[in-house]
Amino acid sequence: MTDLLAPDTAADEPARPGSDAELGALLTAVAAGDRAALADLYDATSAAAFGLALRLTANRAAAEEVVREAFLTVWRDARRYDPGAGPVRAWILGHLWRCVLDRGGLAGLREALTRVRETSGPA
């Protein structure tokens, strides 16, 4: 397997699948126009993205569409990712949140937050 860590961030152990280092390397490749890297990034993060989208929309078709929109945005905005701003997975899920908001505006956000609270159970 190819080591995806950059030489200046290499650790004693290789990156574990889905680690931020590995996702960061994939996102760097996506920013360079690598479609295969986008597919790998999607494979590594889409389950979490779909789970959140389903919780926020409470509708499978809407969740699928939101995930699709979010990954299109990831493809377009990959060059804008700032590693100092947080993990890649959080950046991707942030795009997903914005896609949900774009679909439902503030009312959609209120409904989504209510659904998340209702399904999360006691803190």
JSON list of C-alpha atoms in Angstrom, two decimals:
[
{"chain": "A", "resi": 1, "resn": "MET", "atom": "CA", "xyz": [0.00, 0.00, 0.00]},
{"chain": "A", "resi": 2, "resn": "THR", "atom": "CA", "xyz": [1.27, 3.49, -0.83]},
{"chain": "A", "resi": 3, "resn": "ASP", "atom": "CA", "xyz": [2.07, 5.68, 2.16]},
{"chain": "A", "resi": 4, "resn": "LEU", "atom": "CA", "xyz": [-0.18, 8.74, 1.89]},
{"chain": "A", "resi": 5, "resn": "LEU", "atom": "CA", "xyz": [1.59, 10.76, 4.56]},
{"chain": "A", "resi": 6, "resn": "ALA", "atom": "CA", "xyz": [3.56, 13.76, 3.43]},
{"chain": "A", "resi": 7, "resn": "PRO", "atom": "CA", "xyz": [7.29, 13.42, 4.21]},
{"chain": "A", "resi": 8, "resn": "ASP", "atom": "CA", "xyz": [7.25, 16.28, 6.71]},
{"chain": "A", "resi": 9, "resn": "THR", "atom": "CA", "xyz": [4.36, 14.72, 8.71]},
{"chain": "A", "resi": 10, "resn": "ALA", "atom": "CA", "xyz": [5.41, 11.08, 8.53]},
{"chain": "A", "resi": 11, "resn": "ALA", "atom": "CA", "xyz": [5.06, 9.25, 11.81]},
{"chain": "A", "resi": 12, "resn": "ASP", "atom": "CA", "xyz": [6.54, 5.95, 12.97]},
{"chain": "A", "resi": 13, "resn": "GLU", "atom": "CA", "xyz": [3.26, 4.22, 12.09]},
{"chain": "A", "resi": 14, "resn": "PRO", "atom": "CA", "xyz": [1.46, 4.46, 8.74]},
{"chain": "A", "resi": 15, "resn": "ALA", "atom": "CA", "xyz": [-1.82, 6.35, 8.64]},
{"chain": "A", "resi": 16, "resn": "ARG", "atom": "CA", "xyz": [-4.78, 4.21, 9.62]},
{"chain": "A", "resi": 17, "resn": "PRO", "atom": "CA", "xyz": [-7.63, 4.11, 7.09]},
{"chain": "A", "resi": 18, "resn": "GLY", "atom": "CA", "xyz": [-9.76, 7.20, 7.47]},
{"chain": "A", "resi": 19, "resn": "SER", "atom": "CA", "xyz": [-7.22, 9.03, 9.62]},
{"chain": "A", "resi": 20, "resn": "ASP", "atom": "CA", "xyz": [-7.05, 12.77, 9.17]},
{"chain": "A", "resi": 21, "resn": "ALA", "atom": "CA", "xyz": [-3.58, 12.44, 7.64]},
{"chain": "A", "resi": 22, "resn": "GLU", "atom": "CA", "xyz": [-4.89, 10.02, 5.03]},
{"chain": "A", "resi": 23, "resn": "LEU", "atom": "CA", "xyz": [-8.01, 12.09, 4.38]},
{"chain": "A", "resi": 24, "resn": "GLY", "atom": "CA", "xyz": [-5.85, 15.20, 4.09]},
{"chain": "A", "resi": 25, "resn": "ALA", "atom": "CA", "xyz": [-3.67, 13.52, 1.48]},
{"chain": "A", "resi": 26, "resn": "LEU", "atom": "CA", "xyz": [-6.78, 12.49, -0.44]},
{"chain": "A", "resi": 27, "resn": "LEU", "atom": "CA", "xyz": [-8.18, 16.02, -0.26]},
{"chain": "A", "resi": 28, "resn": "THR", "atom": "CA", "xyz": [-4.87, 17.42, -1.52]},
{"chain": "A", "resi": 29, "resn": "ALA", "atom": "CA", "xyz": [-5.13, 15.05, -4.49]},
{"chain": "A", "resi": 30, "resn": "VAL", "atom": "CA", "xyz": [-8.76, 16.10, -5.03]},
{"chain": "A", "resi": 31, "resn": "ALA", "atom": "CA", "xyz": [-7.63, 19.74, -5.09]},
{"chain": "A", "resi": 32, "resn": "ALA", "atom": "CA", "xyz": [-5.22, 18.78, -7.88]},
{"chain": "A", "resi": 33, "resn": "GLY", "atom": "CA", "xyz": [-8.13, 17.34, -9.89]},
{"chain": "A", "resi": 34, "resn": "ASP", "atom": "CA", "xyz": [-7.71, 13.65, -9.03]},
{"chain": "A", "resi": 35, "resn": "ARG", "atom": "CA", "xyz": [-11.15, 12.03, -9.50]},
{"chain": "A", "resi": 36, "resn": "ALA", "atom": "CA", "xyz": [-9.96, 8.69, -8.10]},
{"chain": "A", "resi": 37, "resn": "ALA", "atom": "CA", "xyz": [-8.97, 10.49, -4.89]},
{"chain": "A", "resi": 38, "resn": "LEU", "atom": "CA", "xyz": [-12.46, 11.97, -4.71]},
{"chain": "A", "resi": 39, "resn": "ALA", "atom": "CA", "xyz": [-13.91, 8.46, -5.00]},
{"chain": "A", "resi": 40, "resn": "ASP", "atom": "CA", "xyz": [-11.59, 7.26, -2.21]},
{"chain": "A", "resi": 41, "resn": "LEU", "atom": "CA", "xyz": [-12.48, 10.27, -0.05]},
{"chain": "A", "resi": 42, "resn": "TYR", "atom": "CA", "xyz": [-16.16, 9.57, -0.67]},
{"chain": "A", "resi": 43, "resn": "ASP", "atom": "CA", "xyz": [-15.70, 5.90, 0.26]},
{"chain": "A", "resi": 44, "resn": "ALA", "atom": "CA", "xyz": [-13.95, 6.88, 3.50]},
{"chain": "A", "resi": 45, "resn": "THR", "atom": "CA", "xyz": [-16.45, 9.53, 4.63]},
{"chain": "A", "resi": 46, "resn": "SER", "atom": "CA", "xyz": [-19.81, 9.03, 2.93]},
{"chain": "A", "resi": 47, "resn": "ALA", "atom": "CA", "xyz": [-21.27, 6.72, 5.59]},
{"chain": "A", "resi": 48, "resn": "ALA", "atom": "CA", "xyz": [-20.83, 9.39, 8.27]},
{"chain": "A", "resi": 49, "resn": "ALA", "atom": "CA", "xyz": [-22.09, 12.06, 5.87]},
{"chain": "A", "resi": 50, "resn": "PHE", "atom": "CA", "xyz": [-25.16, 10.03, 4.94]},
{"chain": "A", "resi": 51, "resn": "GLY", "atom": "CA", "xyz": [-25.91, 9.24, 8.59]},
{"chain": "A", "resi": 52, "resn": "LEU", "atom": "CA", "xyz": [-25.84, 12.93, 9.49]},
{"chain": "A", "resi": 53, "resn": "ALA", "atom": "CA", "xyz": [-27.83, 13.89, 6.40]},
{"chain": "A", "resi": 54, "resn": "LEU", "atom": "CA", "xyz": [-30.49, 11.31, 7.24]},
{"chain": "A", "resi": 55, "resn": "ARG", "atom": "CA", "xyz": [-30.76, 12.61, 10.80]},
{"chain": "A", "resi": 56, "resn": "LEU", "atom": "CA", "xyz": [-31.05, 16.18, 9.57]},
{"chain": "A", "resi": 57, "resn": "THR", "atom": "CA", "xyz": [-33.53, 15.58, 6.77]},
{"chain": "A", "resi": 58, "resn": "ALA", "atom": "CA", "xyz": [-35.43, 12.52, 8.06]},
{"chain": "A", "resi": 59, "resn": "ASN", "atom": "CA", "xyz": [-35.85, 11.54, 4.42]},
{"chain": "A", "resi": 60, "resn": "ARG", "atom": "CA", "xyz": [-33.66, 9.03, 2.59]},
{"chain": "A", "resi": 61, "resn": "ALA", "atom": "CA", "xyz": [-34.00, 10.64, -0.85]},
{"chain": "A", "resi": 62, "resn": "ALA", "atom": "CA", "xyz": [-33.29, 14.11, 0.53]},
{"chain": "A", "resi": 63, "resn": "ALA", "atom": "CA", "xyz": [-30.30, 12.76, 2.48]},
{"chain": "A", "resi": 64, "resn": "GLU", "atom": "CA", "xyz": [-28.88, 11.15, -0.65]},
{"chain": "A", "resi": 65, "resn": "GLU", "atom": "CA", "xyz": [-29.28, 14.41, -2.57]},
{"chain": "A", "resi": 66, "resn": "VAL", "atom": "CA", "xyz": [-27.66, 16.45, 0.22]},
{"chain": "A", "resi": 67, "resn": "VAL", "atom": "CA", "xyz": [-24.68, 14.08, 0.32]},
{"chain": "A", "resi": 68, "resn": "ARG", "atom": "CA", "xyz": [-24.34, 14.35, -3.46]},
{"chain": "A", "resi": 69, "resn": "GLU", "atom": "CA", "xyz": [-24.44, 18.16, -3.27]},
{"chain": "A", "resi": 70, "resn": "ALA", "atom": "CA", "xyz": [-21.94, 18.22, -0.41]},
{"chain": "A", "resi": 71, "resn": "PHE", "atom": "CA", "xyz": [-19.41, 16.10, -2.29]},
{"chain": "A", "resi": 72, "resn": "LEU", "atom": "CA", "xyz": [-19.81, 18.23, -5.41]},
{"chain": "A", "resi": 73, "resn": "THR", "atom": "CA", "xyz": [-18.96, 21.20, -3.21]},
{"chain": "A", "resi": 74, "resn": "VAL", "atom": "CA", "xyz": [-15.99, 19.31, -1.76]},
{"chain": "A", "resi": 75, "resn": "TRP", "atom": "CA", "xyz": [-14.78, 18.71, -5.34]},
{"chain": "A", "resi": 76, "resn": "ARG", "atom": "CA", "xyz": [-15.11, 22.42, -6.20]},
{"chain": "A", "resi": 77, "resn": "ASP", "atom": "CA", "xyz": [-13.71, 23.77, -2.90]},
{"chain": "A", "resi": 78, "resn": "ALA", "atom": "CA", "xyz": [-10.94, 21.28, -2.10]},
{"chain": "A", "resi": 79, "resn": "ARG", "atom": "CA", "xyz": [-8.28, 23.95, -2.68]},
{"chain": "A", "resi": 80, "resn": "ARG", "atom": "CA", "xyz": [-9.85, 26.09, 0.04]},
{"chain": "A", "resi": 81, "resn": "TYR", "atom": "CA", "xyz": [-9.34, 23.53, 2.81]},
{"chain": "A", "resi": 82, "resn": "ASP", "atom": "CA", "xyz": [-7.11, 24.85, 5.60]},
{"chain": "A", "resi": 83, "resn": "PRO", "atom": "CA", "xyz": [-5.62, 22.03, 7.70]},
{"chain": "A", "resi": 84, "resn": "GLY", "atom": "CA", "xyz": [-5.20, 24.45, 10.60]},
{"chain": "A", "resi": 85, "resn": "ALA", "atom": "CA", "xyz": [-8.95, 25.04, 10.73]},
{"chain": "A", "resi": 86, "resn": "GLY", "atom": "CA", "xyz": [-9.82, 21.47, 11.72]},
{"chain": "A", "resi": 87, "resn": "PRO", "atom": "CA", "xyz": [-10.06, 17.87, 10.56]},
{"chain": "A", "resi": 88, "resn": "VAL", "atom": "CA", "xyz": [-11.00, 16.97, 6.99]},
{"chain": "A", "resi": 89, "resn": "ARG", "atom": "CA", "xyz": [-14.04, 14.97, 8.13]},
{"chain": "A", "resi": 90, "resn": "ALA", "atom": "CA", "xyz": [-15.41, 18.01, 10.01]},
{"chain": "A", "resi": 91, "resn": "TRP", "atom": "CA", "xyz": [-14.80, 20.18, 6.93]},
{"chain": "A", "resi": 92, "resn": "ILE", "atom": "CA", "xyz": [-16.76, 17.75, 4.77]},
{"chain": "A", "resi": 93, "resn": "LEU", "atom": "CA", "xyz": [-19.62, 17.54, 7.29]},
{"chain": "A", "resi": 94, "resn": "GLY", "atom": "CA", "xyz": [-19.65, 21.34, 7.44]},
{"chain": "A", "resi": 95, "resn": "HIS", "atom": "CA", "xyz": [-20.34, 21.36, 3.70]},
{"chain": "A", "resi": 96, "resn": "LEU", "atom": "CA", "xyz": [-23.14, 18.90, 4.32]},
{"chain": "A", "resi": 97, "resn": "TRP", "atom": "CA", "xyz": [-24.69, 21.17, 6.96]},
{"chain": "A", "resi": 98, "resn": "ARG", "atom": "CA", "xyz": [-24.56, 24.10, 4.55]},
{"chain": "A", "resi": 99, "resn": "CYS", "atom": "CA", "xyz": [-26.27, 22.01, 1.87]},
{"chain": "A", "resi": 100, "resn": "VAL", "atom": "CA", "xyz": [-29.05, 21.17, 4.33]},
{"chain": "A", "resi": 101, "resn": "LEU", "atom": "CA", "xyz": [-29.39, 24.85, 5.19]},
{"chain": "A", "resi": 102, "resn": "ASP", "atom": "CA", "xyz": [-29.46, 25.81, 1.51]},
{"chain": "A", "resi": 103, "resn": "ARG", "atom": "CA", "xyz": [-32.40, 23.45, 1.04]},
{"chain": "A", "resi": 104, "resn": "GLY", "atom": "CA", "xyz": [-34.43, 24.59, 4.03]},
{"chain": "A", "resi": 105, "resn": "GLY", "atom": "CA", "xyz": [-33.11, 27.94, 5.22]},
{"chain": "A", "resi": 106, "resn": "LEU", "atom": "CA", "xyz": [-33.46, 28.84, 8.90]},
{"chain": "A", "resi": 107, "resn": "ALA", "atom": "CA", "xyz": [-36.68, 26.86, 9.23]},
{"chain": "A", "resi": 108, "resn": "GLY", "atom": "CA", "xyz": [-34.83, 23.82, 7.89]},
{"chain": "A", "resi": 109, "resn": "LEU", "atom": "CA", "xyz": [-32.08, 24.34, 10.47]},
{"chain": "A", "resi": 110, "resn": "ARG", "atom": "CA", "xyz": [-34.60, 24.51, 13.31]},
{"chain": "A", "resi": 111, "resn": "GLU", "atom": "CA", "xyz": [-36.30, 21.34, 12.12]},
{"chain": "A", "resi": 112, "resn": "ALA", "atom": "CA", "xyz": [-32.96, 19.56, 11.70]},
{"chain": "A", "resi": 113, "resn": "LEU", "atom": "CA", "xyz": [-31.75, 20.54, 15.17]},
{"chain": "A", "resi": 114, "resn": "THR", "atom": "CA", "xyz": [-35.05, 19.41, 16.68]},
{"chain": "A", "resi": 115, "resn": "ARG", "atom": "CA", "xyz": [-34.71, 16.01, 14.97]},
{"chain": "A", "resi": 116, "resn": "VAL", "atom": "CA", "xyz": [-31.12, 15.64, 16.17]},
{"chain": "A", "resi": 117, "resn": "ARG", "atom": "CA", "xyz": [-32.14, 16.47, 19.75]},
{"chain": "A", "resi": 118, "resn": "GLU", "atom": "CA", "xyz": [-35.08, 14.07, 19.62]},
{"chain": "A", "resi": 119, "resn": "THR", "atom": "CA", "xyz": [-32.99, 11.18, 18.30]},
{"chain": "A", "resi": 120, "resn": "SER", "atom": "CA", "xyz": [-29.94, 11.79, 20.50]},
{"chain": "A", "resi": 121, "resn": "GLY", "atom": "CA", "xyz": [-31.61, 10.95, 23.79]},
{"chain": "A", "resi": 122, "resn": "PRO", "atom": "CA", "xyz": [-30.56, 12.32, 27.18]},
{"chain": "A", "resi": 123, "resn": "ALA", "atom": "CA", "xyz": [-27.14, 13.89, 27.48]}
]
